[in-house]
PDB file of C-alpha atoms in Angstrom:
ATOM      1  CA  UNK I   1     102.751 110.090 126.953  1.00  0.00           C
ATOM      2  CA  UNK I   2     101.967 106.709 126.139  1.00  0.00           C
ATOM      3  CA  UNK I   3     103.547 103.620 127.191  1.00  0.00           C
ATOM      4  CA  UNK I   4     104.019 102.102 123.440  1.00  0.00           C
ATOM      5  CA  UNK I   5     106.167 105.487 123.280  1.00  0.00           C
ATOM      6  CA  UNK I   6     109.007 103.778 125.736  1.00  0.00           C
ATOM      7  CA  UNK I   7     111.590 101.796 124.041  1.00  0.00           C
ATOM      8  CA  UNK I   8     112.009  98.332 125.153  1.00  0.00           C
ATOM      9  CA  UNK I   9     115.213  98.854 126.702  1.00  0.00           C
ATOM     10  CA  UNK I  10     114.106 100.519 129.629  1.00  0.00           C
ATOM     11  CA  UNK I  11     111.632  97.538 130.645  1.00  0.00           C
ATOM     12  CA  UNK I  12     114.385  95.238 130.038  1.00  0.00           C
ATOM     13  CA  UNK I  13     116.524  97.341 132.406  1.00  0.00           C
ATOM     14  CA  UNK I  14     113.992  97.284 135.073  1.00  0.00           C
ATOM     15  CA  UNK I  15     113.532  93.585 134.362  1.00  0.00           C
ATOM     16  CA  UNK I  16     117.180  92.793 135.025  1.00  0.00           C
ATOM     17  CA  UNK I  17     117.438  94.850 138.412  1.00  0.00           C
ATOM     18  CA  UNK I  18     114.249  92.577 139.816  1.00  0.00           C
ATOM     19  CA  UNK I  19     116.088  89.362 138.506  1.00  0.00           C
ATOM     20  CA  UNK I  20     119.386  90.593 140.584  1.00  0.00           C
ATOM     21  CA  UNK I  21     117.605  91.620 143.492  1.00  0.00           C
ATOM     22  CA  UNK I  22     115.308  88.189 143.320  1.00  0.00           C
ATOM     23  CA  UNK I  23     118.839  86.307 142.933  1.00  0.00           C
ATOM     24  CA  UNK I  24     120.198  88.096 145.283  1.00  0.00           C
ATOM     25  CA  UNK I  25     117.628  87.252 147.901  1.00  0.00           C
ATOM     26  CA  UNK I  26     117.818  83.720 147.199  1.00  0.00           C
ATOM     27  CA  UNK I  27     121.359  82.979 147.293  1.00  0.00           C
ATOM     28  CA  UNK I  28     122.023  85.154 150.185  1.00  0.00           C
ATOM     29  CA  UNK I  29     119.232  86.265 152.354  1.00  0.00           C
ATOM     30  CA  UNK I  30     120.818  87.198 155.330  1.00  0.00           C
ATOM     31  CA  UNK I  31     122.878  90.034 153.369  1.00  0.00           C
ATOM     32  CA  UNK I  32     120.748  92.766 154.710  1.00  0.00           C
ATOM     33  CA  UNK I  33     122.977  95.323 153.289  1.00  0.00           C
ATOM     34  CA  UNK I  34     123.151  94.205 149.977  1.00  0.00           C
ATOM     35  CA  UNK I  35     119.265  93.441 149.697  1.00  0.00           C
ATOM     36  CA  UNK I  36     118.801  97.132 151.158  1.00  0.00           C
ATOM     37  CA  UNK I  37     121.055  98.503 148.517  1.00  0.00           C
ATOM     38  CA  UNK I  38     119.538  96.459 145.389  1.00  0.00           C
ATOM     39  CA  UNK I  39     115.975  97.192 146.553  1.00  0.00           C
ATOM     40  CA  UNK I  40     116.897 101.071 146.744  1.00  0.00           C
ATOM     41  CA  UNK I  41     118.284 100.510 142.895  1.00  0.00           C
ATOM     42  CA  UNK I  42     115.153  98.976 141.930  1.00  0.00           C
ATOM     43  CA  UNK I  43     113.081 101.744 143.482  1.00  0.00           C
ATOM     44  CA  UNK I  44     114.945 104.546 142.058  1.00  0.00           C
ATOM     45  CA  UNK I  45     114.959 102.739 138.636  1.00  0.00           C
ATOM     46  CA  UNK I  46     111.245 102.870 139.350  1.00  0.00           C
ATOM     47  CA  UNK I  47     110.792 106.140 140.567  1.00  0.00           C
ATOM     48  CA  UNK I  48     112.921 107.268 137.171  1.00  0.00           C
ATOM     49  CA  UNK I  49     110.907 105.317 134.780  1.00  0.00           C
ATOM     50  CA  UNK I  50     107.532 107.042 136.653  1.00  0.00           C
ATOM     51  CA  UNK I  51     108.962 110.764 135.998  1.00  0.00           C
ATOM     52  CA  UNK I  52     109.704 109.613 132.688  1.00  0.00           C
ATOM     53  CA  UNK I  53     106.117 108.127 131.706  1.00  0.00           C
ATOM     54  CA  UNK I  54     104.949 111.541 133.257  1.00  0.00           C
ATOM     55  CA  UNK I  55     107.294 114.452 132.166  1.00  0.00           C
ATOM     56  CA  UNK I  56     108.390 113.655 128.627  1.00  0.00           C
ATOM     57  CA  UNK I  57     107.506 116.413 126.178  1.00  0.00           C
ATOM     58  CA  UNK I  58     105.527 115.412 123.296  1.00  0.00           C
ATOM     59  CA  UNK I  59     107.427 114.359 120.429  1.00  0.00           C
ATOM     60  CA  UNK I  60     108.607 116.512 117.111  1.00  0.00           C
ATOM     61  CA  UNK I  61     107.356 114.973 113.788  1.00  0.00           C
ATOM     62  CA  UNK I  62     108.613 116.047 110.522  1.00  0.00           C
ATOM     63  CA  UNK I  63     107.081 115.697 107.174  1.00  0.00           C
ATOM     64  CA  UNK I  64     108.975 114.856 103.758  1.00  0.00           C
ATOM     65  CA  UNK I  65     106.588 115.579 101.298  1.00  0.00           C
ATOM     66  CA  UNK I  66     108.545 114.169  98.218  1.00  0.00           C
ATOM     67  CA  UNK I  67     108.596 110.958  99.916  1.00  0.00           C
ATOM     68  CA  UNK I  68     105.824 110.777 101.635  1.00  0.00           C
ATOM     69  CA  UNK I  69     107.640 109.828 104.896  1.00  0.00           C
ATOM     70  CA  UNK I  70     106.887 111.208 108.599  1.00  0.00           C
ATOM     71  CA  UNK I  71     109.190 111.108 110.705  1.00  0.00           C
ATOM     72  CA  UNK I  72     108.864 111.078 114.628  1.00  0.00           C
ATOM     73  CA  UNK I  73     111.545 112.070 116.993  1.00  0.00           C
ATOM     74  CA  UNK I  74     110.659 111.155 120.585  1.00  0.00           C
ATOM     75  CA  UNK I  75     113.471 111.718 123.505  1.00  0.00           C
ATOM     76  CA  UNK I  76     114.629 108.188 123.278  1.00  0.00           C
ATOM     77  CA  UNK I  77     113.639 107.022 119.733  1.00  0.00           C
ATOM     78  CA  UNK I  78     113.655 107.954 116.196  1.00  0.00           C
ATOM     79  CA  UNK I  79     110.872 106.551 113.948  1.00  0.00           C
ATOM     80  CA  UNK I  80     110.168 106.885 110.352  1.00  0.00           C
ATOM     81  CA  UNK I  81     106.979 105.732 108.543  1.00  0.00           C
ATOM     82  CA  UNK I  82     105.287 105.606 105.296  1.00  0.00           C
ATOM     83  CA  UNK I  83     102.205 104.070 104.137  1.00  0.00           C
ATOM     84  CA  UNK I  84      99.871 103.064 100.869  1.00  0.00           C
ATOM     85  CA  UNK I  85      96.220 103.218 100.768  1.00  0.00           C
ATOM     86  CA  UNK I  86      93.519 100.694  99.244  1.00  0.00           C
ATOM     87  CA  UNK I  87      91.557 102.529  97.328  1.00  0.00           C
ATOM     88  CA  UNK I  88      87.805 101.892  95.751  1.00  0.00           C
ATOM     89  CA  UNK I  89      87.769  98.807  97.969  1.00  0.00           C
ATOM     90  CA  UNK I  90      84.418  97.392  97.942  1.00  0.00           C
ATOM     91  CA  UNK I  91      81.900  96.633 100.399  1.00  0.00           C
ATOM     92  CA  UNK I  92      82.354  93.026 101.910  1.00  0.00           C
ATOM     93  CA  UNK I  93      85.482  92.109 100.260  1.00  0.00           C
ATOM     94  CA  UNK I  94      87.922  90.049 102.326  1.00  0.00           C
ATOM     95  CA  UNK I  95      91.112  91.381 102.420  1.00  0.00           C
ATOM     96  CA  UNK I  96      92.882  88.934 104.834  1.00  0.00           C
ATOM     97  CA  UNK I  97      93.746  86.332 102.203  1.00  0.00           C
ATOM     98  CA  UNK I  98      95.778  88.544 100.201  1.00  0.00           C
ATOM     99  CA  UNK I  99      96.964  90.741 103.260  1.00  0.00           C
ATOM    100  CA  UNK I 100      98.723  87.476 104.332  1.00  0.00           C
ATOM    101  CA  UNK I 101     100.788  87.519 100.730  1.00  0.00           C
ATOM    102  CA  UNK I 102     101.968  91.122 101.927  1.00  0.00           C
ATOM    103  CA  UNK I 103     102.845  90.257 105.076  1.00  0.00           C
ATOM    104  CA  UNK I 104     104.707  87.321 103.947  1.00  0.00           C
ATOM    105  CA  UNK I 105     106.603  89.362 101.446  1.00  0.00           C
ATOM    106  CA  UNK I 106     107.553  92.157 104.216  1.00  0.00           C
ATOM    107  CA  UNK I 107     108.619  89.462 106.353  1.00  0.00           C
ATOM    108  CA  UNK I 108     111.640  88.505 104.567  1.00  0.00           C
ATOM    109  CA  UNK I 109     112.567  92.024 104.430  1.00  0.00           C
ATOM    110  CA  UNK I 110     112.566  92.692 108.472  1.00  0.00           C
ATOM    111  CA  UNK I 111     113.339  89.190 109.541  1.00  0.00           C
ATOM    112  CA  UNK I 112     117.504  89.961 109.412  1.00  0.00           C
ATOM    113  CA  UNK I 113     117.505  92.613 111.875  1.00  0.00           C
ATOM    114  CA  UNK I 114     115.095  94.183 114.417  1.00  0.00           C
ATOM    115  CA  UNK I 115     113.489  97.696 114.509  1.00  0.00           C
ATOM    116  CA  UNK I 116     111.345  97.071 111.185  1.00  0.00           C
ATOM    117  CA  UNK I 117     107.574  96.598 111.065  1.00  0.00           C
ATOM    118  CA  UNK I 118     104.715  96.771 109.175  1.00  0.00           C
ATOM    119  CA  UNK I 119     101.120  97.288 109.910  1.00  0.00           C
ATOM    120  CA  UNK I 120      97.899  96.730 108.369  1.00  0.00           C
ATOM    121  CA  UNK I 121      95.695  99.437 109.764  1.00  0.00           C
ATOM    122  CA  UNK I 122      91.844 100.898 108.761  1.00  0.00           C
ATOM    123  CA  UNK I 123      90.890 104.392 109.986  1.00  0.00           C
ATOM    124  CA  UNK I 124      87.455 104.881 110.149  1.00  0.00           C
ATOM    125  CA  UNK I 125      86.736 108.792 110.668  1.00  0.00           C
ATOM    126  CA  UNK I 126      83.714 110.068 113.051  1.00  0.00           C
ATOM    127  CA  UNK I 127      82.167 112.531 109.840  1.00  0.00           C
ATOM    128  CA  UNK I 128      81.251 111.647 106.216  1.00  0.00           C
ATOM    129  CA  UNK I 129      84.919 111.076 104.851  1.00  0.00           C
ATOM    130  CA  UNK I 130      85.596 107.650 103.628  1.00  0.00           C
ATOM    131  CA  UNK I 131      87.376 104.611 105.463  1.00  0.00           C
ATOM    132  CA  UNK I 132      91.130 104.436 104.587  1.00  0.00           C
ATOM    133  CA  UNK I 133      92.479 100.788 104.447  1.00  0.00           C
ATOM    134  CA  UNK I 134      96.370 100.207 104.019  1.00  0.00           C
ATOM    135  CA  UNK I 135      99.627  98.928 105.128  1.00  0.00           C
ATOM    136  CA  UNK I 136     102.301 100.989 106.886  1.00  0.00           C
ATOM    137  CA  UNK I 137     105.997 100.248 107.085  1.00  0.00           C
ATOM    138  CA  UNK I 138     107.896 101.563 109.962  1.00  0.00           C
ATOM    139  CA  UNK I 139     111.916 101.750 110.995  1.00  0.00           C
ATOM    140  CA  UNK I 140     112.510 102.425 114.726  1.00  0.00           C
ATOM    141  CA  UNK I 141     115.960 102.765 116.410  1.00  0.00           C
ATOM    142  CA  UNK I 142     117.396 104.073 119.766  1.00  0.00           C
ATOM    143  CA  UNK I 143     118.261 107.947 119.507  1.00  0.00           C
ATOM    144  CA  UNK I 144     121.505 109.036 119.927  1.00  0.00           C
ATOM    145  CA  UNK I 145     123.468 112.436 120.260  1.00  0.00           C
ATOM    146  CA  UNK I 146     122.236 113.205 116.202  1.00  0.00           C
ATOM    147  CA  UNK I 147     118.624 112.202 115.599  1.00  0.00           C
ATOM    148  CA  UNK I 148     118.298 114.271 111.890  1.00  0.00           C
ATOM    149  CA  UNK I 149     121.020 111.798 110.726  1.00  0.00           C
ATOM    150  CA  UNK I 150     119.490 108.716 112.108  1.00  0.00           C
ATOM    151  CA  UNK I 151     116.244 109.833 110.496  1.00  0.00           C
ATOM    152  CA  UNK I 152     118.171 109.954 106.957  1.00  0.00           C
ATOM    153  CA  UNK I 153     119.706 106.425 107.271  1.00  0.00           C
ATOM    154  CA  UNK I 154     116.357 105.355 108.469  1.00  0.00           C
ATOM    155  CA  UNK I 155     114.621 107.063 105.453  1.00  0.00           C
ATOM    156  CA  UNK I 156     117.081 105.566 103.283  1.00  0.00           C
ATOM    157  CA  UNK I 157     115.924 101.939 104.453  1.00  0.00           C
ATOM    158  CA  UNK I 158     112.532 102.856 104.104  1.00  0.00           C
ATOM    159  CA  UNK I 159     112.448 104.072 100.422  1.00  0.00           C
ATOM    160  CA  UNK I 160     113.442 100.682  99.311  1.00  0.00           C
ATOM    161  CA  UNK I 161     110.691  98.958 102.130  1.00  0.00           C
ATOM    162  CA  UNK I 162     108.225 100.908 100.781  1.00  0.00           C
ATOM    163  CA  UNK I 163     108.908 100.062  97.092  1.00  0.00           C
ATOM    164  CA  UNK I 164     108.788  96.265  97.978  1.00  0.00           C
ATOM    165  CA  UNK I 165     105.545  97.018 100.262  1.00  0.00           C
ATOM    166  CA  UNK I 166     103.944  98.603  97.121  1.00  0.00           C
ATOM    167  CA  UNK I 167     104.887  95.917  94.497  1.00  0.00           C
ATOM    168  CA  UNK I 168     103.804  93.182  96.766  1.00  0.00           C
ATOM    169  CA  UNK I 169     100.131  95.230  97.517  1.00  0.00           C
ATOM    170  CA  UNK I 170      99.737  95.507  93.714  1.00  0.00           C
ATOM    171  CA  UNK I 171     100.436  91.815  93.329  1.00  0.00           C
ATOM    172  CA  UNK I 172      98.136  90.515  95.908  1.00  0.00           C
ATOM    173  CA  UNK I 173      95.178  92.946  95.143  1.00  0.00           C
ATOM    174  CA  UNK I 174      95.811  93.439  91.297  1.00  0.00           C
ATOM    175  CA  UNK I 175      92.150  94.786  90.759  1.00  0.00           C
ATOM    176  CA  UNK I 176      92.338  97.569  93.820  1.00  0.00           C
ATOM    177  CA  UNK I 177      94.380 100.892  93.219  1.00  0.00           C
ATOM    178  CA  UNK I 178      97.252 101.572  95.498  1.00  0.00           C
ATOM    179  CA  UNK I 179      98.054 105.087  96.654  1.00  0.00           C
ATOM    180  CA  UNK I 180     100.450 107.298  98.471  1.00  0.00           C
ATOM    181  CA  UNK I 181      98.903 107.845 101.926  1.00  0.00           C
ATOM    182  CA  UNK I 182      99.055 111.662 103.179  1.00  0.00           C
ATOM    183  CA  UNK I 183     100.301 113.061 105.982  1.00  0.00           C
ATOM    184  CA  UNK I 184      97.071 112.666 108.140  1.00  0.00           C
ATOM    185  CA  UNK I 185      96.745 109.126 107.066  1.00  0.00           C
ATOM    186  CA  UNK I 186     100.129 108.153 108.475  1.00  0.00           C
ATOM    187  CA  UNK I 187      99.716 109.969 111.653  1.00  0.00           C
ATOM    188  CA  UNK I 188      96.425 108.270 112.294  1.00  0.00           C
ATOM    189  CA  UNK I 189      97.474 104.887 111.468  1.00  0.00           C
ATOM    190  CA  UNK I 190     100.720 105.285 114.017  1.00  0.00           C
ATOM    191  CA  UNK I 191     100.161 103.301 116.760  1.00  0.00           C
ATOM    192  CA  UNK I 192      97.419 104.552 119.210  1.00  0.00           C
ATOM    193  CA  UNK I 193      97.195 107.619 116.951  1.00  0.00           C
ATOM    194  CA  UNK I 194      99.419 110.643 117.788  1.00  0.00           C
ATOM    195  CA  UNK I 195      99.090 114.086 118.887  1.00  0.00           C
ATOM    196  CA  UNK I 196     101.562 116.363 117.415  1.00  0.00           C
ATOM    197  CA  UNK I 197     102.664 119.934 118.106  1.00  0.00           C
ATOM    198  CA  UNK I 198     105.470 120.476 115.553  1.00  0.00           C
ATOM    199  CA  UNK I 199     105.261 120.027 112.230  1.00  0.00           C
ATOM    200  CA  UNK I 200     108.171 120.650 109.767  1.00  0.00           C
TER     201      UNK I 200
END
């Protein structure tokens, strides 16, 4: 389990507990019972967070070959990813200027609502395989009681995202072919890498 797997809500809740404890001490430092209860609540939450970080099972990963989407279901979050690769990139070419155009095009798509992200990635295999360069788009949400319904909902949004991404990549890099990323490419491009135990 990696720290990036944790949704931000848990860290926000811990921060709120700590702020309440500090305010309680600042407003009424003589209320020992209130301070003890607040400290116990923060300690219990911190212990639960540590246990959650160390004992959560690995995520379930699903591959939609038809749409080239990867769905990652963790205990607290649902994530759907897709990527496009730039093939036949000449050595020494500067990709950053045109990459800014792609990021600007995707910014307008993601600026209205949280949960979406676009990532520029480079994967360098250890063997003789070629280096992969591309962009990954991701939609993430808190996992509720029915994770697969959330996957379907996020996948519909991501299909539109990937169409915009592909168009912007073709416009920004008119001389480079744009290809669909395979399952292994998307998994390698996820934040920090991802070790899977279930692929459907």
